[in-house]
Tab-separated table of C-alpha atoms in Angstrom:
chain	number	residue	atom	x	y	z
A	770	MET	CA	-29.107	12.792	-19.525
A	771	LYS	CA	-26.191	11.228	-17.644
A	772	ILE	CA	-22.677	12.699	-17.482
A	773	GLY	CA	-19.572	10.836	-16.352
A	774	VAL	CA	-16.902	12.763	-14.455
A	775	PHE	CA	-13.494	11.180	-14.062
A	776	ASP	CA	-10.437	12.010	-11.952
A	777	SER	CA	-7.529	10.162	-10.344
A	778	GLY	CA	-8.952	10.973	-6.911
A	779	ILE	CA	-11.065	13.717	-5.366
A	780	GLY	CA	-9.875	16.574	-7.576
A	781	GLY	CA	-12.663	16.182	-10.104
A	782	ILE	CA	-15.189	16.904	-7.364
A	783	THR	CA	-14.333	20.594	-7.838
A	784	VAL	CA	-15.437	20.273	-11.470
A	785	LEU	CA	-18.467	18.160	-10.555
A	786	GLY	CA	-19.622	20.941	-8.211
A	787	GLU	CA	-19.505	23.490	-11.009
A	788	LEU	CA	-21.351	21.146	-13.399
A	789	ARG	CA	-24.101	20.509	-10.847
A	790	ARG	CA	-24.499	24.257	-10.323
A	791	SER	CA	-24.767	24.849	-14.083
A	792	PHE	CA	-26.851	21.775	-14.965
A	793	PRO	CA	-28.811	20.774	-11.855
A	794	SER	CA	-31.250	18.435	-13.613
A	795	VAL	CA	-28.587	16.145	-15.076
A	796	GLU	CA	-27.622	12.814	-13.504
A	797	TYR	CA	-23.903	12.303	-12.765
A	798	VAL	CA	-21.548	9.337	-12.354
A	799	TYR	CA	-18.285	10.271	-10.622
A	800	LEU	CA	-15.320	7.899	-10.894
A	801	GLY	CA	-12.261	8.485	-8.670
A	802	ASP	CA	-9.370	6.114	-9.393
A	803	THR	CA	-8.385	5.868	-5.717
A	804	ALA	CA	-6.641	2.554	-6.433
A	805	HIS	CA	-4.015	4.433	-8.466
A	806	VAL	CA	-3.912	8.023	-7.214
A	807	PRO	CA	-1.692	10.041	-7.680
A	808	TYR	CA	-1.413	10.022	-11.489
A	809	GLY	CA	0.921	13.014	-11.781
A	810	THR	CA	4.143	11.224	-10.838
A	811	ARG	CA	3.522	8.247	-13.161
A	812	SER	CA	4.712	7.774	-16.736
A	813	ALA	CA	2.689	8.766	-19.804
A	814	ALA	CA	2.200	5.089	-20.757
A	815	GLN	CA	0.839	4.236	-17.318
A	816	ILE	CA	-1.442	7.293	-17.264
A	817	ARG	CA	-2.877	6.342	-20.670
A	818	GLN	CA	-3.544	2.770	-19.525
A	819	LEU	CA	-5.206	3.826	-16.265
A	820	SER	CA	-7.299	6.515	-17.987
A	821	ALA	CA	-8.547	4.115	-20.672
A	822	ASP	CA	-9.485	1.559	-17.990
A	823	CYS	CA	-11.520	4.192	-16.135
A	824	ALA	CA	-13.200	5.338	-19.359
A	825	ARG	CA	-14.293	1.730	-19.987
A	826	VAL	CA	-15.878	1.516	-16.517
A	827	LEU	CA	-17.739	4.794	-17.058
A	828	LYS	CA	-18.860	3.830	-20.550
A	829	SER	CA	-20.423	0.664	-19.114
A	830	THR	CA	-22.675	2.825	-16.897
A	831	GLY	CA	-24.362	4.217	-20.013
A	832	ILE	CA	-23.254	7.843	-19.780
A	833	ASP	CA	-24.188	10.294	-22.562
A	834	ALA	CA	-21.004	12.387	-22.204
A	835	LEU	CA	-17.694	12.180	-20.354
A	836	VAL	CA	-15.873	15.022	-18.594
A	837	VAL	CA	-12.205	14.187	-18.031
A	838	ALA	CA	-11.868	16.249	-14.843
A	839	CYS	CA	-8.166	15.463	-14.474
A	840	ASN	CA	-5.496	17.628	-16.070
A	841	THR	CA	-2.964	14.813	-16.126
A	842	SER	CA	-5.300	12.542	-18.114
A	843	SER	CA	-6.473	15.449	-20.277
A	844	SER	CA	-2.866	16.335	-21.148
A	845	LEU	CA	-1.590	12.833	-21.805
A	846	ALA	CA	-4.429	10.406	-22.472
A	847	LEU	CA	-7.247	12.228	-24.250
A	848	ASP	CA	-6.885	10.270	-27.503
A	849	ALA	CA	-6.816	6.945	-25.630
A	850	ILE	CA	-9.971	7.952	-23.744
A	851	CYS	CA	-11.728	9.066	-26.958
A	852	ASP	CA	-10.853	5.698	-28.565
A	853	VAL	CA	-12.645	3.934	-25.723
A	854	MET	CA	-15.659	6.266	-25.722
A	855	GLY	CA	-16.353	6.035	-29.455
A	856	GLU	CA	-19.492	8.093	-30.248
A	857	VAL	CA	-19.866	9.443	-26.703
A	858	PRO	CA	-18.666	13.073	-26.569
A	859	VAL	CA	-15.612	13.714	-24.394
A	860	PHE	CA	-14.797	17.050	-22.717
A	861	ASP	CA	-11.406	17.752	-21.198
A	862	VAL	CA	-10.080	20.440	-18.839
A	863	VAL	CA	-7.042	21.708	-20.777
A	864	GLY	CA	-8.947	23.787	-23.336
A	865	PRO	CA	-11.146	25.398	-20.633
A	866	GLY	CA	-8.061	25.982	-18.454
A	867	VAL	CA	-6.324	27.780	-21.303
A	868	GLU	CA	-9.483	29.815	-21.898
A	869	ALA	CA	-9.664	30.790	-18.197
A	870	ALA	CA	-5.999	31.823	-18.197
A	871	LYS	CA	-6.397	33.915	-21.361
A	872	ALA	CA	-9.487	35.679	-19.988
A	873	ALA	CA	-7.654	36.486	-16.757
A	874	ARG	CA	-4.598	37.675	-18.690
A	875	ARG	CA	-6.745	40.160	-20.616
A	876	LYS	CA	-7.879	41.673	-17.296
A	877	CYS	CA	-4.330	41.664	-16.024
A	878	GLY	CA	-2.324	43.649	-18.565
A	879	GLY	CA	-2.659	41.525	-21.703
A	880	SER	CA	-0.114	39.187	-23.249
A	881	ARG	CA	2.779	40.714	-21.310
A	882	ALA	CA	1.306	39.458	-18.033
A	883	THR	CA	2.983	36.313	-16.796
A	884	VAL	CA	0.913	33.131	-16.626
A	885	LEU	CA	2.178	30.725	-13.986
A	886	VAL	CA	0.875	27.224	-14.745
A	887	LEU	CA	0.760	25.041	-11.623
A	888	ALA	CA	0.203	21.319	-12.185
A	889	THR	CA	1.417	17.788	-11.594
A	890	ARG	CA	4.787	16.674	-12.938
A	891	ALA	CA	3.248	14.705	-15.824
A	892	THR	CA	1.021	17.611	-16.916
A	893	ILE	CA	3.922	20.078	-16.826
A	894	ARG	CA	6.218	17.743	-18.751
A	895	SER	CA	3.573	17.303	-21.449
A	896	HIS	CA	3.781	21.106	-22.043
A	897	ALA	CA	0.087	21.007	-23.014
A	898	TYR	CA	-0.454	24.412	-21.363
A	899	GLY	CA	2.855	25.981	-22.341
A	900	LYS	CA	2.227	25.270	-26.027
A	901	ALA	CA	-1.340	26.621	-25.894
A	902	LEU	CA	-0.516	29.798	-23.957
A	903	GLY	CA	2.585	30.923	-25.848
A	904	ALA	CA	5.003	33.559	-24.515
A	905	ASN	CA	5.438	34.710	-20.898
A	906	VAL	CA	4.396	31.379	-19.451
A	907	ILE	CA	6.107	29.658	-16.545
A	908	GLU	CA	5.332	25.978	-15.981
A	909	GLN	CA	5.866	24.763	-12.409
A	910	GLU	CA	5.368	21.173	-11.286
A	911	CYS	CA	3.978	20.674	-7.754
A	912	PRO	CA	4.157	16.872	-7.258
A	913	LEU	CA	3.458	16.705	-3.506
A	914	LEU	CA	0.263	18.764	-3.488
A	915	VAL	CA	-2.100	15.989	-4.624
A	916	PRO	CA	-0.958	13.604	-1.832
A	917	MET	CA	-1.387	16.408	0.738
A	918	ILE	CA	-4.850	17.343	-0.555
A	919	GLU	CA	-5.945	13.684	-0.598
A	920	GLU	CA	-4.656	13.596	3.024
A	921	GLY	CA	-6.879	16.558	3.908
A	922	TRP	CA	-4.041	18.933	4.834
A	923	LEU	CA	-5.807	21.881	3.188
A	924	ASP	CA	-4.714	24.580	5.641
A	925	HIS	CA	-1.724	22.916	7.249
A	926	PRO	CA	1.704	24.514	7.893
A	927	VAL	CA	3.293	21.715	5.831
A	928	LEU	CA	1.054	22.524	2.870
A	929	HIS	CA	1.837	26.255	3.094
A	930	ARG	CA	5.584	25.558	3.320
A	931	THR	CA	5.375	23.218	0.310
A	932	ILE	CA	3.513	25.792	-1.789
A	933	LYS	CA	6.125	28.382	-0.800
A	934	GLU	CA	8.793	25.980	-2.081
A	935	TYR	CA	7.018	25.706	-5.432
A	936	VAL	CA	5.920	29.335	-5.999
A	937	GLY	CA	7.907	31.466	-3.530
A	938	ALA	CA	10.465	32.592	-6.124
A	939	TYR	CA	7.729	33.847	-8.464
A	940	ALA	CA	5.937	35.667	-5.632
A	941	ARG	CA	9.164	37.500	-4.793
A	942	ALA	CA	10.305	38.294	-8.350
A	943	GLY	CA	8.560	40.615	-10.776
A	944	ARG	CA	5.009	41.839	-10.693
A	945	PRO	CA	1.975	39.680	-10.047
A	946	GLY	CA	0.352	37.901	-12.976
A	947	VAL	CA	-2.105	35.061	-13.479
A	948	ALA	CA	-1.733	31.738	-11.665
A	949	LEU	CA	-3.586	28.909	-13.400
A	950	LEU	CA	-4.440	25.974	-11.139
A	951	ALA	CA	-3.992	23.343	-13.854
A	952	CYS	CA	-4.864	20.408	-11.631
A	953	THR	CA	-8.446	19.841	-10.509
A	954	HIS	CA	-7.229	19.021	-6.994
A	955	TYR	CA	-5.835	22.524	-6.481
A	956	PRO	CA	-9.123	24.477	-6.096
A	957	TRP	CA	-9.407	22.640	-2.758
A	958	ILE	CA	-6.435	24.815	-1.649
A	959	HIS	CA	-7.308	28.026	-3.512
A	960	ALA	CA	-6.935	30.020	-0.277
A	961	ALA	CA	-3.422	28.670	0.286
A	962	PHE	CA	-2.368	29.805	-3.204
A	963	GLU	CA	-3.894	33.251	-2.563
A	964	ARG	CA	-1.778	33.513	0.566
A	965	ALA	CA	1.407	32.442	-1.236
A	966	LEU	CA	0.852	34.643	-4.312
A	967	PRO	CA	-0.423	38.017	-3.029
A	968	GLY	CA	-1.796	40.224	-5.798
A	969	TRP	CA	-1.944	37.399	-8.348
A	970	MET	CA	-5.190	36.498	-10.124
A	971	ILE	CA	-5.771	32.825	-9.382
A	972	VAL	CA	-7.961	30.920	-11.827
A	973	ASN	CA	-9.002	27.344	-12.505
A	974	SER	CA	-10.818	25.502	-15.257
A	975	ALA	CA	-13.953	24.336	-13.424
A	976	GLN	CA	-16.308	27.134	-14.559
A	977	ALA	CA	-14.850	27.093	-18.069
A	978	VAL	CA	-15.555	23.334	-18.316
A	979	ALA	CA	-19.236	23.959	-17.615
A	980	ARG	CA	-19.217	26.678	-20.278
A	981	SER	CA	-17.656	24.326	-22.845
A	982	LEU	CA	-20.503	21.847	-22.293
A	983	ALA	CA	-23.085	24.635	-22.549
A	984	ARG	CA	-21.700	25.617	-25.967
A	985	SER	CA	-21.516	22.050	-27.299
A	986	GLY	CA	-23.904	19.850	-29.265
A	987	ILE	CA	-25.364	18.382	-26.072
A	988	ALA	CA	-26.296	21.821	-24.680
A	989	ARG	CA	-30.022	21.402	-25.330
A	990	LYS	CA	-30.190	18.084	-23.477
A	991	LEU	CA	-28.397	19.540	-20.450
A	992	ARG	CA	-31.255	21.940	-19.791
A	993	VAL	CA	-34.068	19.368	-19.959
A	994	ARG	CA	-35.848	19.111	-16.606
A	995	GLY	CA	-37.737	16.315	-14.915
A	996	LYS	CA	-36.739	12.686	-14.242
A	997	SER	CA	-36.874	11.442	-10.684
A	998	ARG	CA	-33.144	10.670	-10.435
A	999	ALA	CA	-32.087	14.080	-11.805
A	1000	GLY	CA	-29.231	15.841	-10.032
A	1001	ARG	CA	-28.128	12.682	-8.261
A	1002	VAL	CA	-24.519	11.548	-8.214
A	1003	GLN	CA	-23.511	7.911	-8.395
A	1004	TRP	CA	-20.053	7.533	-6.829
A	1005	ILE	CA	-17.547	4.938	-8.062
A	1006	PHE	CA	-14.148	4.579	-6.414
A	1007	THR	CA	-11.751	1.942	-7.740
A	1008	ASP	CA	-10.481	1.369	-4.189
A	1009	PRO	CA	-13.713	1.993	-2.256
A	1010	ASP	CA	-12.070	1.456	1.146
A	1011	ALA	CA	-9.444	4.131	0.473
A	1012	VAL	CA	-11.591	7.207	-0.091
A	1013	PRO	CA	-10.601	10.464	1.643
A	1014	ALA	CA	-13.060	11.821	4.215
A	1015	MET	CA	-13.689	14.938	2.092
A	1016	ALA	CA	-15.199	12.813	-0.682
A	1017	ARG	CA	-17.272	10.742	1.730
A	1018	ASP	CA	-18.684	13.959	3.194
A	1019	GLY	CA	-19.420	15.304	-0.281
B	1135	MET	CA	21.194	-18.667	-5.678
B	1136	LYS	CA	18.786	-15.884	-6.633
B	1137	ILE	CA	16.758	-13.796	-4.178
B	1138	GLY	CA	13.797	-11.621	-5.066
B	1139	VAL	CA	13.310	-8.396	-3.111
B	1140	PHE	CA	9.958	-6.640	-3.369
B	1141	ASP	CA	8.696	-3.211	-2.318
B	1142	SER	CA	6.060	-0.696	-3.434
B	1143	GLY	CA	8.835	1.688	-4.461
B	1144	ILE	CA	12.404	2.414	-3.422
B	1145	GLY	CA	12.035	1.528	0.276
B	1146	GLY	CA	13.173	-2.060	-0.193
B	1147	ILE	CA	16.527	-0.795	-1.443
B	1148	THR	CA	17.458	-0.230	2.215
B	1149	VAL	CA	16.860	-3.945	2.829
B	1150	LEU	CA	18.584	-4.956	-0.408
B	1151	GLY	CA	21.711	-3.062	0.722
B	1152	GLU	CA	21.832	-5.030	3.970
B	1153	LEU	CA	21.290	-8.335	2.148
B	1154	ARG	CA	24.104	-7.580	-0.309
B	1155	ARG	CA	26.422	-6.727	2.584
B	1156	SER	CA	25.556	-10.012	4.341
B	1157	PHE	CA	25.405	-12.253	1.246
B	1158	PRO	CA	27.607	-10.705	-1.437
B	1159	SER	CA	27.769	-13.747	-3.714
B	1160	VAL	CA	24.011	-14.062	-4.196
B	1161	GLU	CA	22.195	-12.758	-7.280
B	1162	TYR	CA	19.257	-10.383	-6.638
B	1163	VAL	CA	16.095	-9.357	-8.501
B	1164	TYR	CA	14.580	-6.135	-7.142
B	1165	LEU	CA	10.975	-5.301	-7.993
B	1166	GLY	CA	9.636	-1.820	-7.181
B	1167	ASP	CA	5.917	-1.391	-7.911
B	1168	THR	CA	6.333	2.208	-9.091
B	1169	ALA	CA	3.077	1.922	-11.061
B	1170	HIS	CA	1.155	1.738	-7.757
B	1171	VAL	CA	3.281	3.420	-5.082
B	1172	PRO	CA	2.330	4.409	-2.382
B	1173	TYR	CA	0.707	1.274	-0.922
B	1174	GLY	CA	0.201	2.602	2.593
B	1175	THR	CA	-2.883	4.715	1.891
B	1176	ARG	CA	-4.695	1.960	-0.056
B	1177	SER	CA	-7.159	-0.636	1.244
B	1178	ALA	CA	-6.169	-4.091	2.467
B	1179	ALA	CA	-7.905	-5.720	-0.527
B	1180	GLN	CA	-5.999	-3.557	-3.000
B	1181	ILE	CA	-2.671	-4.146	-1.209
B	1182	ARG	CA	-3.227	-7.917	-1.317
B	1183	GLN	CA	-4.024	-7.809	-5.037
B	1184	LEU	CA	-0.989	-5.648	-5.916
B	1185	SER	CA	1.354	-7.717	-3.737
B	1186	ALA	CA	0.213	-11.016	-5.287
B	1187	ASP	CA	0.682	-9.564	-8.784
B	1188	CYS	CA	4.262	-8.556	-7.935
B	1189	ALA	CA	4.986	-11.952	-6.393
B	1190	ARG	CA	3.869	-13.575	-9.674
B	1191	VAL	CA	6.276	-11.406	-11.671
B	1192	LEU	CA	9.157	-12.249	-9.343
B	1193	LYS	CA	8.304	-15.973	-9.325
B	1194	SER	CA	8.543	-15.977	-13.110
B	1195	THR	CA	12.181	-14.828	-12.867
B	1196	GLY	CA	13.088	-18.120	-11.163
B	1197	ILE	CA	14.028	-16.795	-7.714
B	1198	ASP	CA	14.955	-19.269	-4.951
B	1199	ALA	CA	13.579	-17.098	-2.134
B	1200	LEU	CA	11.504	-13.929	-1.779
B	1201	VAL	CA	12.074	-11.100	0.684
B	1202	VAL	CA	8.956	-8.950	1.105
B	1203	ALA	CA	10.846	-5.730	1.844
B	1204	CYS	CA	7.656	-3.735	2.383
B	1205	ASN	CA	6.009	-3.476	5.781
B	1206	THR	CA	2.595	-2.724	4.306
B	1207	SER	CA	2.630	-5.936	2.217
B	1208	SER	CA	4.186	-7.915	5.076
B	1209	SER	CA	1.436	-6.768	7.452
B	1210	LEU	CA	-1.525	-7.278	5.138
B	1211	ALA	CA	-0.682	-9.602	2.258
B	1212	LEU	CA	1.811	-12.206	3.443
B	1213	ASP	CA	-0.598	-15.137	3.053
B	1214	ALA	CA	-1.600	-14.004	-0.456
B	1215	ILE	CA	2.088	-13.759	-1.413
B	1216	CYS	CA	2.871	-17.206	0.064
B	1217	ASP	CA	-0.044	-18.688	-1.914
B	1218	VAL	CA	1.560	-17.387	-5.119
B	1219	MET	CA	5.083	-18.470	-4.214
B	1220	GLY	CA	4.159	-22.079	-3.317
B	1221	GLU	CA	7.377	-23.954	-2.411
B	1222	VAL	CA	9.605	-20.876	-2.651
B	1223	PRO	CA	10.467	-19.625	0.870
B	1224	VAL	CA	9.128	-16.159	1.744
B	1225	PHE	CA	10.708	-13.807	4.311
B	1226	ASP	CA	8.906	-10.741	5.603
B	1227	VAL	CA	9.989	-7.653	7.549
B	1228	VAL	CA	7.479	-7.646	10.419
B	1229	GLY	CA	9.081	-10.461	12.430
B	1230	PRO	CA	12.585	-8.956	12.071
B	1231	GLY	CA	11.213	-5.502	12.918
B	1232	VAL	CA	9.663	-6.835	16.117
B	1233	GLU	CA	12.960	-8.556	16.925
B	1234	ALA	CA	14.901	-5.304	16.380
B	1235	ALA	CA	12.491	-3.363	18.599
B	1236	LYS	CA	12.662	-5.949	21.369
B	1237	ALA	CA	16.486	-6.004	21.301
B	1238	ALA	CA	16.575	-2.203	21.493
B	1239	ARG	CA	14.032	-2.192	24.312
B	1240	ARG	CA	16.226	-4.507	26.381
B	1241	LYS	CA	19.074	-1.972	26.082
B	1242	CYS	CA	16.691	0.840	26.896
B	1243	GLY	CA	15.151	-0.057	30.251
B	1244	GLY	CA	13.253	-3.262	29.437
B	1245	SER	CA	9.546	-3.727	28.860
B	1246	ARG	CA	8.660	-0.417	30.533
B	1247	ALA	CA	10.429	1.499	27.749
B	1248	THR	CA	8.011	2.904	25.193
B	1249	VAL	CA	8.195	1.551	21.654
B	1250	LEU	CA	6.965	4.066	19.094
B	1251	VAL	CA	6.038	2.241	15.881
B	1252	LEU	CA	6.199	4.539	12.839
B	1253	ALA	CA	4.651	3.210	9.633
B	1254	THR	CA	2.174	3.752	6.821
B	1255	ARG	CA	-1.545	4.049	7.570
B	1256	ALA	CA	-2.288	0.518	6.331
B	1257	THR	CA	0.500	-1.046	8.429
B	1258	ILE	CA	-0.590	0.830	11.561
B	1259	ARG	CA	-4.256	-0.080	11.079
B	1260	SER	CA	-3.332	-3.770	10.703
B	1261	HIS	CA	-1.869	-3.586	14.265
B	1262	ALA	CA	0.669	-6.222	13.194
B	1263	TYR	CA	3.341	-4.546	15.341
B	1264	GLY	CA	1.100	-3.551	18.232
B	1265	LYS	CA	-0.080	-7.139	18.720
B	1266	ALA	CA	3.468	-8.535	18.546
B	1267	LEU	CA	5.056	-5.975	20.886
B	1268	GLY	CA	2.435	-5.915	23.667
B	1269	ALA	CA	2.286	-3.186	26.322
B	1270	ASN	CA	3.808	0.310	26.170
B	1271	VAL	CA	3.544	0.515	22.411
B	1272	ILE	CA	2.392	3.608	20.513
B	1273	GLU	CA	1.433	3.153	16.866
B	1274	GLN	CA	1.706	6.296	14.729
B	1275	GLU	CA	0.789	6.463	11.058
B	1276	CYS	CA	2.911	8.754	8.854
B	1277	PRO	CA	1.120	8.665	5.464
B	1278	LEU	CA	2.947	11.535	3.731
B	1279	LEU	CA	6.498	10.323	4.338
B	1280	VAL	CA	6.628	7.765	1.503
B	1281	PRO	CA	5.567	10.346	-1.136
B	1282	MET	CA	8.184	12.788	0.196
B	1283	ILE	CA	10.933	10.149	0.208
B	1284	GLU	CA	10.029	9.018	-3.325
B	1285	GLU	CA	10.258	12.729	-4.226
B	1286	GLY	CA	13.804	12.885	-2.799
B	1287	TRP	CA	12.993	15.424	-0.048
B	1288	LEU	CA	15.238	13.615	2.453
B	1289	ASP	CA	16.572	16.690	4.290
B	1290	HIS	CA	13.971	19.259	3.356
B	1291	PRO	CA	12.238	21.721	5.717
B	1292	VAL	CA	8.879	20.284	4.624
B	1293	LEU	CA	9.989	16.767	5.583
B	1294	HIS	CA	11.239	17.938	8.993
B	1295	ARG	CA	8.001	19.825	9.663
B	1296	THR	CA	5.948	16.765	8.660
B	1297	ILE	CA	7.912	14.461	10.955
B	1298	LYS	CA	7.432	16.982	13.779
B	1299	GLU	CA	3.694	16.790	13.124
B	1300	TYR	CA	3.760	13.008	13.456
B	1301	VAL	CA	6.187	12.543	16.394
B	1302	GLY	CA	6.531	15.963	18.057
B	1303	ALA	CA	4.104	15.141	20.868
B	1304	TYR	CA	6.045	11.999	21.804
B	1305	ALA	CA	9.369	13.853	21.714
B	1306	ARG	CA	7.980	16.442	24.152
B	1307	ALA	CA	6.179	14.056	26.519
B	1308	GLY	CA	7.839	11.487	28.751
B	1309	ARG	CA	11.272	10.009	28.499
B	1310	PRO	CA	12.878	8.752	25.290
B	1311	GLY	CA	12.266	5.163	24.253
B	1312	VAL	CA	12.662	3.093	21.093
B	1313	ALA	CA	11.412	4.329	17.721
B	1314	LEU	CA	10.892	1.503	15.241
B	1315	LEU	CA	10.966	2.568	11.590
B	1316	ALA	CA	8.349	0.047	10.451
B	1317	CYS	CA	8.450	1.091	6.810
B	1318	THR	CA	11.423	0.222	4.635
B	1319	HIS	CA	11.333	3.712	3.105
B	1320	TYR	CA	12.098	5.364	6.449
B	1321	PRO	CA	15.801	4.416	6.798
B	1322	TRP	CA	16.344	6.869	3.917
B	1323	ILE	CA	15.426	9.598	6.459
B	1324	HIS	CA	16.997	8.075	9.587
B	1325	ALA	CA	18.833	11.349	10.274
B	1326	ALA	CA	15.584	13.331	10.180
B	1327	PHE	CA	14.037	11.008	12.799
B	1328	GLU	CA	17.148	11.366	14.989
B	1329	ARG	CA	16.709	15.120	14.845
B	1330	ALA	CA	12.999	14.942	15.722
B	1331	LEU	CA	13.401	12.367	18.522
B	1332	PRO	CA	16.519	13.379	20.504
B	1333	GLY	CA	17.682	10.679	22.899
B	1334	TRP	CA	15.510	7.966	21.327
B	1335	MET	CA	16.994	4.718	20.028
B	1336	ILE	CA	15.974	4.507	16.374
B	1337	VAL	CA	15.908	1.035	14.822
B	1338	ASN	CA	14.770	-0.602	11.612
B	1339	SER	CA	14.335	-4.142	10.367
B	1340	ALA	CA	16.948	-4.275	7.572
B	1341	GLN	CA	19.757	-5.964	9.541
B	1342	ALA	CA	17.307	-8.288	11.283
B	1343	VAL	CA	15.952	-9.413	7.892
B	1344	ALA	CA	19.436	-10.514	6.837
B	1345	ARG	CA	19.763	-12.373	10.146
B	1346	SER	CA	16.456	-14.165	9.580
B	1347	LEU	CA	17.725	-15.475	6.230
B	1348	ALA	CA	21.033	-16.511	7.789
B	1349	ARG	CA	19.175	-18.624	10.373
B	1350	SER	CA	16.817	-20.244	7.835
B	1351	GLY	CA	16.915	-23.444	5.792
B	1352	ILE	CA	18.526	-21.619	2.854
B	1353	ALA	CA	21.452	-20.355	4.976
B	1354	ARG	CA	23.990	-22.808	3.513
B	1355	LYS	CA	23.183	-21.790	-0.084
B	1356	LEU	CA	23.561	-18.083	0.730
B	1357	ARG	CA	27.241	-18.556	1.522
B	1358	VAL	CA	28.177	-20.463	-1.642
B	1359	ARG	CA	30.671	-18.503	-3.724
B	1360	GLY	CA	31.409	-18.429	-7.452
B	1361	LYS	CA	29.048	-17.884	-10.398
B	1362	SER	CA	29.841	-15.090	-12.790
B	1363	ARG	CA	26.613	-13.182	-12.215
B	1364	ALA	CA	26.960	-13.293	-8.417
B	1365	GLY	CA	26.209	-10.086	-6.521
B	1366	ARG	CA	24.438	-8.515	-9.477
B	1367	VAL	CA	21.047	-6.892	-9.142
B	1368	GLN	CA	18.397	-7.115	-11.854
B	1369	TRP	CA	16.039	-4.158	-11.477
B	1370	ILE	CA	12.339	-4.393	-12.366
B	1371	PHE	CA	10.050	-1.393	-12.023
B	1372	THR	CA	6.379	-1.800	-12.943
B	1373	ASP	CA	6.382	1.793	-14.269
B	1374	PRO	CA	9.961	1.994	-15.589
B	1375	ASP	CA	9.609	5.632	-16.652
B	1376	ALA	CA	8.557	6.740	-13.185
B	1377	VAL	CA	11.554	5.688	-11.094
B	1378	PRO	CA	12.964	8.179	-8.565
B	1379	ALA	CA	16.512	9.407	-9.196
B	1380	MET	CA	17.749	7.767	-5.999
B	1381	ALA	CA	16.925	4.312	-7.360
B	1382	ARG	CA	18.440	5.027	-10.772
B	1383	ASP	CA	21.656	6.088	-9.021
B	1384	GLY	CA	21.606	2.909	-6.866
C-alpha cells in the first residue's frame, strides 16, 4: 500500500505525521511543490494547473491513494486533481477540517460558538469552509504566514506580531470560540496561535484526515503489515534545491 | 522603439518609472511573473528556467531591447536570458547597482566606507555584488521583504520589525556607510530602510539602469519622438488574477 501526500510546501508534513502515526506500515510518497510555493496568493486557475501537474507526478509513482494535504488545493482544485487521478481514491482536508471544527464547537457551547477559520487568501475567498460551517463563522485570510513558516520563523517576534494583526481583533472582542487552522502549514505554529487567542479551542484537520481514510474503502489495506519498505517516505520536491531546513530534518 | 521590462513581480515597476522619466517617447512592455513570485527563495536552476520562459514571452512581443529589472534574474540567469534574446540587446541591474554603490561610496569616505548589500537569498548567495564591490562589503539576505511588499505592507509595524531583524546589527555597530537596495522591490520601502539605518546613504539601481541604456548603442533610438503609442505601457502578468493592488493602480 502506497499513499501520496501533496502540499505546496512543507505544510502537508503535519498531515503526513498524523498518517504515519495512524498507519505505520504504509509506504508514503510526499510531494512538496517548492518550485511554486506559496499557492495561497495565486489565482484559482493557476492553483488548479499547479495541483493537476503535481497529481500527475504522484500518479506516475504508482500510489494507491492520494491525500491532498493542502487546503488551498482542496478548496479550489479537487475536481481537477480527481480528473487526473481517475480510479485512484483522493482524500482532501476540507471535509476533515469541517468535521474537526464541528466537533470542537459541540464542546464549546454548540452552534452559537464562533468558528474562526484561518487560511490562505485563496482558501478564504473560495468560501469552502464558510459554506460548510454555516452561521457564526468568521473567515480570516493570513497570506504572510506560509512564507514565514517556510522561512522557519516559528517563534519569532515578527510572526507573533503578524498573527496579532490577523486575529487580534477577534481575541479582544467577544468570548472565545473555536479557531480552525485551515491551512496545513499552520500546525507548525500552533503555539503562536494559542498565545494570540487565549481561551480559544484551536483545531486542525490532520487527525480528522487520518480518520477519513480509516473509514474509507481502503481501510482494510491500510492495516496490512509486513513489506520491507513499509513506513518509509519517499520525498519529492519540485525545486529540490529550495527545501526549507525543517523538511530536510524531517 | 519598444522596450521590455521584466521582474518576478511588481519590483521592476520602480525601474520602469525611471525609464519612462528618462525616455518618455518609448513604448514599454512590462512582464511580472506573478505566477511564480517570489524568485529569491528558489534555486538557481529554477530561476534560470523561469527567467528564460519570461524572456521568450517578451521576445514574442517584438521588443527592441530587454531590461532585466530583477536582481535575482540578473545575478543568476543573465546568460540564459541572453541565449533566448539572441540579437536583442539585454540590460541588467547588477552592473548599474554596483555603479550606484561605488558612486555613493566615493561621497561617503571612499573605499573604507562599508557597503551593505541588501537583496534576496538567491542574489546574496550568488555573490554577484560581493565580487564586484570588493572589500568592506556586507551581504545580507532579506527573504521575507518581497512577500511583504507584494502584500502592500509598505509602512507596517511587521515590515519595520522585519527590517530591524535584517539590518539592526549594522545600524548599531560602526559608523554609517552605503546601503545598496539590490532588489528592485526594495525602493517601494525606501523610507522604511531610511528609518532603520539612520545616517546611511541608501541607493538603488533604477537611475543607473536608465543611464546604462543612454550610454548604449540604442541611445539614439531612445530619443526619437513621435509615434501615437509612444510612452504607453503594455502590462503582462503570468497570473493576471493575482496582481497586487499597487500594480493595478500603476
